[in-house]
Every structure is written in C-alpha cells, then in structure tokens.
C-alpha cells in the first residue's frame, strides 16, 4: 500500500495468492463462528465475536505495517478502508430472492 493512498501495489506473486488467502480467512472465520455456536452462543453472537476479533487483528496488522516504516497508524484511513469494504459487499434478503414473503 502506498503511504499516500488506500491503493495497494501488489506484486504478481501476491495477486496470485490473494484469492486463496481470502478463502482461507473466510473458511477460518466461519469455522470459528461454528465452534462458538457449538459452545452455546447464538449465531448472531458467535459471528459478531469473530467479526470483532478479525477487525482487531486487521487494525493490528495495518498499524504494525505503518509503524515498521516509521509512520503513525491513521485510524481515520483504516476506518475509511473498512467503510469502503462495507459498501462493496451487499446482501439480498432471503424473501427477495424467493419472490417475497407469503
């Protein structure tokens, strides 16, 4: 990632690995949520716990990357990146997929 933007300059080797790593993280997150559900958490609680853990980890990774280059982690830039991801993902309610509620 360039210091002056939220654009990533990925090497070709990194670009090739991105889909696999993204799937690994997704699989881990849902597997962990299922473990919490099996431990008695509701689905909503379990998924929220995992999501919060992932957000904390993401901030730590991003901040350490900036600190390693002598910079100061920017919470607002991180927040804007998270918000951009939220905007990029949409969900269709089940009722809409099935033609509405009866």
mmCIF file of the C-alpha atoms, coordinates in Angstrom:
data_MODEL
# 
_entry.id   MODEL 
# 
loop_
_atom_site.group_PDB 
_atom_site.id 
_atom_site.type_symbol 
_atom_site.label_atom_id 
_atom_site.label_alt_id 
_atom_site.label_comp_id 
_atom_site.label_asym_id 
_atom_site.label_entity_id 
_atom_site.label_seq_id 
_atom_site.pdbx_PDB_ins_code 
_atom_site.Cartn_x 
_atom_site.Cartn_y 
_atom_site.Cartn_z 
_atom_site.occupancy 
_atom_site.B_iso_or_equiv 
_atom_site.pdbx_formal_charge 
_atom_site.auth_seq_id 
_atom_site.auth_comp_id 
_atom_site.auth_asym_id 
_atom_site.auth_atom_id 
_atom_site.pdbx_PDB_model_num 
ATOM 1   C CA . UNK A 1 1   ? 0.000   0.000   0.000  1.00 0.00 ? 1   UNK A CA 1 
ATOM 2   C CA . UNK A 1 2   ? 1.319   3.406   -0.852 1.00 0.00 ? 2   UNK A CA 1 
ATOM 3   C CA . UNK A 1 3   ? 1.627   5.841   2.047  1.00 0.00 ? 3   UNK A CA 1 
ATOM 4   C CA . UNK A 1 4   ? -0.438  8.499   0.260  1.00 0.00 ? 4   UNK A CA 1 
ATOM 5   C CA . UNK A 1 5   ? -3.488  6.417   -0.643 1.00 0.00 ? 5   UNK A CA 1 
ATOM 6   C CA . UNK A 1 6   ? -5.565  3.345   0.043  1.00 0.00 ? 6   UNK A CA 1 
ATOM 7   C CA . UNK A 1 7   ? -4.401  1.773   -3.233 1.00 0.00 ? 7   UNK A CA 1 
ATOM 8   C CA . UNK A 1 8   ? -2.389  -1.400  -2.980 1.00 0.00 ? 8   UNK A CA 1 
ATOM 9   C CA . UNK A 1 9   ? 0.558   -2.152  -5.252 1.00 0.00 ? 9   UNK A CA 1 
ATOM 10  C CA . UNK A 1 10  ? 0.538   -5.950  -5.248 1.00 0.00 ? 10  UNK A CA 1 
ATOM 11  C CA . UNK A 1 11  ? 3.258   -7.986  -6.877 1.00 0.00 ? 11  UNK A CA 1 
ATOM 12  C CA . UNK A 1 12  ? 2.206   -10.639 -9.359 1.00 0.00 ? 12  UNK A CA 1 
ATOM 13  C CA . UNK A 1 13  ? 3.052   -13.371 -6.834 1.00 0.00 ? 13  UNK A CA 1 
ATOM 14  C CA . UNK A 1 14  ? 0.827   -11.662 -4.265 1.00 0.00 ? 14  UNK A CA 1 
ATOM 15  C CA . UNK A 1 15  ? -2.026  -11.212 -6.775 1.00 0.00 ? 15  UNK A CA 1 
ATOM 16  C CA . UNK A 1 16  ? -1.931  -14.941 -7.475 1.00 0.00 ? 16  UNK A CA 1 
ATOM 17  C CA . UNK A 1 17  ? -2.180  -15.778 -3.761 1.00 0.00 ? 17  UNK A CA 1 
ATOM 18  C CA . UNK A 1 18  ? -4.931  -13.293 -2.837 1.00 0.00 ? 18  UNK A CA 1 
ATOM 19  C CA . UNK A 1 19  ? -7.954  -15.479 -3.710 1.00 0.00 ? 19  UNK A CA 1 
ATOM 20  C CA . UNK A 1 20  ? -6.535  -18.465 -1.826 1.00 0.00 ? 20  UNK A CA 1 
ATOM 21  C CA . UNK A 1 21  ? -5.683  -16.448 1.261  1.00 0.00 ? 21  UNK A CA 1 
ATOM 22  C CA . UNK A 1 22  ? -9.080  -14.717 1.204  1.00 0.00 ? 22  UNK A CA 1 
ATOM 23  C CA . UNK A 1 23  ? -10.768 -18.128 1.117  1.00 0.00 ? 23  UNK A CA 1 
ATOM 24  C CA . UNK A 1 24  ? -8.605  -19.391 3.982  1.00 0.00 ? 24  UNK A CA 1 
ATOM 25  C CA . UNK A 1 25  ? -9.588  -16.394 6.122  1.00 0.00 ? 25  UNK A CA 1 
ATOM 26  C CA . UNK A 1 26  ? -13.288 -16.801 5.234  1.00 0.00 ? 26  UNK A CA 1 
ATOM 27  C CA . UNK A 1 27  ? -13.186 -20.528 5.992  1.00 0.00 ? 27  UNK A CA 1 
ATOM 28  C CA . UNK A 1 28  ? -11.437 -19.915 9.312  1.00 0.00 ? 28  UNK A CA 1 
ATOM 29  C CA . UNK A 1 29  ? -13.887 -17.201 10.348 1.00 0.00 ? 29  UNK A CA 1 
ATOM 30  C CA . UNK A 1 30  ? -16.975 -19.302 9.659  1.00 0.00 ? 30  UNK A CA 1 
ATOM 31  C CA . UNK A 1 31  ? -15.433 -22.399 11.237 1.00 0.00 ? 31  UNK A CA 1 
ATOM 32  C CA . UNK A 1 32  ? -14.632 -20.388 14.368 1.00 0.00 ? 32  UNK A CA 1 
ATOM 33  C CA . UNK A 1 33  ? -18.143 -18.962 14.468 1.00 0.00 ? 33  UNK A CA 1 
ATOM 34  C CA . UNK A 1 34  ? -19.495 -22.520 14.248 1.00 0.00 ? 34  UNK A CA 1 
ATOM 35  C CA . UNK A 1 35  ? -17.274 -23.526 17.172 1.00 0.00 ? 35  UNK A CA 1 
ATOM 36  C CA . UNK A 1 36  ? -18.745 -20.690 19.245 1.00 0.00 ? 36  UNK A CA 1 
ATOM 37  C CA . UNK A 1 37  ? -22.255 -21.739 18.213 1.00 0.00 ? 37  UNK A CA 1 
ATOM 38  C CA . UNK A 1 38  ? -21.445 -25.292 19.306 1.00 0.00 ? 38  UNK A CA 1 
ATOM 39  C CA . UNK A 1 39  ? -20.255 -23.772 22.607 1.00 0.00 ? 39  UNK A CA 1 
ATOM 40  C CA . UNK A 1 40  ? -23.711 -22.233 23.163 1.00 0.00 ? 40  UNK A CA 1 
ATOM 41  C CA . UNK A 1 41  ? -23.508 -18.794 21.539 1.00 0.00 ? 41  UNK A CA 1 
ATOM 42  C CA . UNK A 1 42  ? -26.333 -17.728 19.270 1.00 0.00 ? 42  UNK A CA 1 
ATOM 43  C CA . UNK A 1 43  ? -25.448 -17.358 15.570 1.00 0.00 ? 43  UNK A CA 1 
ATOM 44  C CA . UNK A 1 44  ? -25.619 -13.585 15.880 1.00 0.00 ? 44  UNK A CA 1 
ATOM 45  C CA . UNK A 1 45  ? -23.355 -13.537 18.957 1.00 0.00 ? 45  UNK A CA 1 
ATOM 46  C CA . UNK A 1 46  ? -20.873 -16.032 17.501 1.00 0.00 ? 46  UNK A CA 1 
ATOM 47  C CA . UNK A 1 47  ? -20.489 -14.204 14.212 1.00 0.00 ? 47  UNK A CA 1 
ATOM 48  C CA . UNK A 1 48  ? -20.169 -10.846 15.994 1.00 0.00 ? 48  UNK A CA 1 
ATOM 49  C CA . UNK A 1 49  ? -17.451 -12.208 18.277 1.00 0.00 ? 49  UNK A CA 1 
ATOM 50  C CA . UNK A 1 50  ? -15.475 -13.487 15.287 1.00 0.00 ? 50  UNK A CA 1 
ATOM 51  C CA . UNK A 1 51  ? -16.020 -10.270 13.315 1.00 0.00 ? 51  UNK A CA 1 
ATOM 52  C CA . UNK A 1 52  ? -14.721 -8.201  16.229 1.00 0.00 ? 52  UNK A CA 1 
ATOM 53  C CA . UNK A 1 53  ? -11.669 -10.449 16.536 1.00 0.00 ? 53  UNK A CA 1 
ATOM 54  C CA . UNK A 1 54  ? -10.943 -10.043 12.811 1.00 0.00 ? 54  UNK A CA 1 
ATOM 55  C CA . UNK A 1 55  ? -11.338 -6.255  12.958 1.00 0.00 ? 55  UNK A CA 1 
ATOM 56  C CA . UNK A 1 56  ? -8.917  -6.080  15.895 1.00 0.00 ? 56  UNK A CA 1 
ATOM 57  C CA . UNK A 1 57  ? -6.429  -8.279  14.036 1.00 0.00 ? 57  UNK A CA 1 
ATOM 58  C CA . UNK A 1 58  ? -6.788  -6.202  10.866 1.00 0.00 ? 58  UNK A CA 1 
ATOM 59  C CA . UNK A 1 59  ? -6.070  -2.980  12.752 1.00 0.00 ? 59  UNK A CA 1 
ATOM 60  C CA . UNK A 1 60  ? -3.043  -4.530  14.476 1.00 0.00 ? 60  UNK A CA 1 
ATOM 61  C CA . UNK A 1 61  ? -1.628  -5.810  11.160 1.00 0.00 ? 61  UNK A CA 1 
ATOM 62  C CA . UNK A 1 62  ? -2.229  -2.491  9.384  1.00 0.00 ? 62  UNK A CA 1 
ATOM 63  C CA . UNK A 1 63  ? -0.806  -0.441  12.264 1.00 0.00 ? 63  UNK A CA 1 
ATOM 64  C CA . UNK A 1 64  ? 2.296   -2.602  12.632 1.00 0.00 ? 64  UNK A CA 1 
ATOM 65  C CA . UNK A 1 65  ? 2.969   -2.278  8.901  1.00 0.00 ? 65  UNK A CA 1 
ATOM 66  C CA . UNK A 1 66  ? 2.905   1.515   9.196  1.00 0.00 ? 66  UNK A CA 1 
ATOM 67  C CA . UNK A 1 67  ? 4.955   1.527   12.414 1.00 0.00 ? 67  UNK A CA 1 
ATOM 68  C CA . UNK A 1 68  ? 7.589   -0.709  10.815 1.00 0.00 ? 68  UNK A CA 1 
ATOM 69  C CA . UNK A 1 69  ? 8.244   2.058   8.286  1.00 0.00 ? 69  UNK A CA 1 
ATOM 70  C CA . UNK A 1 70  ? 8.408   4.772   10.932 1.00 0.00 ? 70  UNK A CA 1 
ATOM 71  C CA . UNK A 1 71  ? 4.894   6.060   10.305 1.00 0.00 ? 71  UNK A CA 1 
ATOM 72  C CA . UNK A 1 72  ? 1.956   6.766   12.565 1.00 0.00 ? 72  UNK A CA 1 
ATOM 73  C CA . UNK A 1 73  ? -1.099  4.499   12.160 1.00 0.00 ? 73  UNK A CA 1 
ATOM 74  C CA . UNK A 1 74  ? -4.067  6.502   10.868 1.00 0.00 ? 74  UNK A CA 1 
ATOM 75  C CA . UNK A 1 75  ? -7.353  5.358   12.408 1.00 0.00 ? 75  UNK A CA 1 
ATOM 76  C CA . UNK A 1 76  ? -9.360  7.513   10.018 1.00 0.00 ? 76  UNK A CA 1 
ATOM 77  C CA . UNK A 1 77  ? -7.719  5.953   6.953  1.00 0.00 ? 77  UNK A CA 1 
ATOM 78  C CA . UNK A 1 78  ? -8.339  2.497   8.428  1.00 0.00 ? 78  UNK A CA 1 
ATOM 79  C CA . UNK A 1 79  ? -11.972 3.428   9.169  1.00 0.00 ? 79  UNK A CA 1 
ATOM 80  C CA . UNK A 1 80  ? -12.419 4.701   5.591  1.00 0.00 ? 80  UNK A CA 1 
ATOM 81  C CA . UNK A 1 81  ? -11.000 1.440   4.226  1.00 0.00 ? 81  UNK A CA 1 
ATOM 82  C CA . UNK A 1 82  ? -13.387 -0.590  6.390  1.00 0.00 ? 82  UNK A CA 1 
ATOM 83  C CA . UNK A 1 83  ? -16.305 1.569   5.254  1.00 0.00 ? 83  UNK A CA 1 
ATOM 84  C CA . UNK A 1 84  ? -15.306 1.068   1.612  1.00 0.00 ? 84  UNK A CA 1 
ATOM 85  C CA . UNK A 1 85  ? -15.384 -2.699  2.173  1.00 0.00 ? 85  UNK A CA 1 
ATOM 86  C CA . UNK A 1 86  ? -18.813 -2.406  3.778  1.00 0.00 ? 86  UNK A CA 1 
ATOM 87  C CA . UNK A 1 87  ? -20.044 -0.517  0.724  1.00 0.00 ? 87  UNK A CA 1 
ATOM 88  C CA . UNK A 1 88  ? -18.552 -3.097  -1.648 1.00 0.00 ? 88  UNK A CA 1 
ATOM 89  C CA . UNK A 1 89  ? -20.473 -6.021  -0.135 1.00 0.00 ? 89  UNK A CA 1 
ATOM 90  C CA . UNK A 1 90  ? -24.237 -6.303  -0.493 1.00 0.00 ? 90  UNK A CA 1 
ATOM 91  C CA . UNK A 1 91  ? -26.679 -8.893  0.756  1.00 0.00 ? 91  UNK A CA 1 
ATOM 92  C CA . UNK A 1 92  ? -30.058 -9.788  -0.681 1.00 0.00 ? 92  UNK A CA 1 
ATOM 93  C CA . UNK A 1 93  ? -32.710 -10.678 1.885  1.00 0.00 ? 93  UNK A CA 1 
ATOM 94  C CA . UNK A 1 94  ? -33.912 -14.271 1.541  1.00 0.00 ? 94  UNK A CA 1 
ATOM 95  C CA . UNK A 1 95  ? -37.522 -13.153 0.992  1.00 0.00 ? 95  UNK A CA 1 
ATOM 96  C CA . UNK A 1 96  ? -36.480 -11.027 -2.001 1.00 0.00 ? 96  UNK A CA 1 
ATOM 97  C CA . UNK A 1 97  ? -34.635 -13.978 -3.544 1.00 0.00 ? 97  UNK A CA 1 
ATOM 98  C CA . UNK A 1 98  ? -37.670 -16.213 -3.209 1.00 0.00 ? 98  UNK A CA 1 
ATOM 99  C CA . UNK A 1 99  ? -40.130 -13.716 -4.654 1.00 0.00 ? 99  UNK A CA 1 
ATOM 100 C CA . UNK A 1 100 ? -41.293 -12.111 -1.422 1.00 0.00 ? 100 UNK A CA 1 
ATOM 101 C CA . UNK A 1 101 ? -42.951 -13.297 1.716  1.00 0.00 ? 101 UNK A CA 1 
ATOM 102 C CA . UNK A 1 102 ? -46.165 -15.268 1.692  1.00 0.00 ? 102 UNK A CA 1 
# 
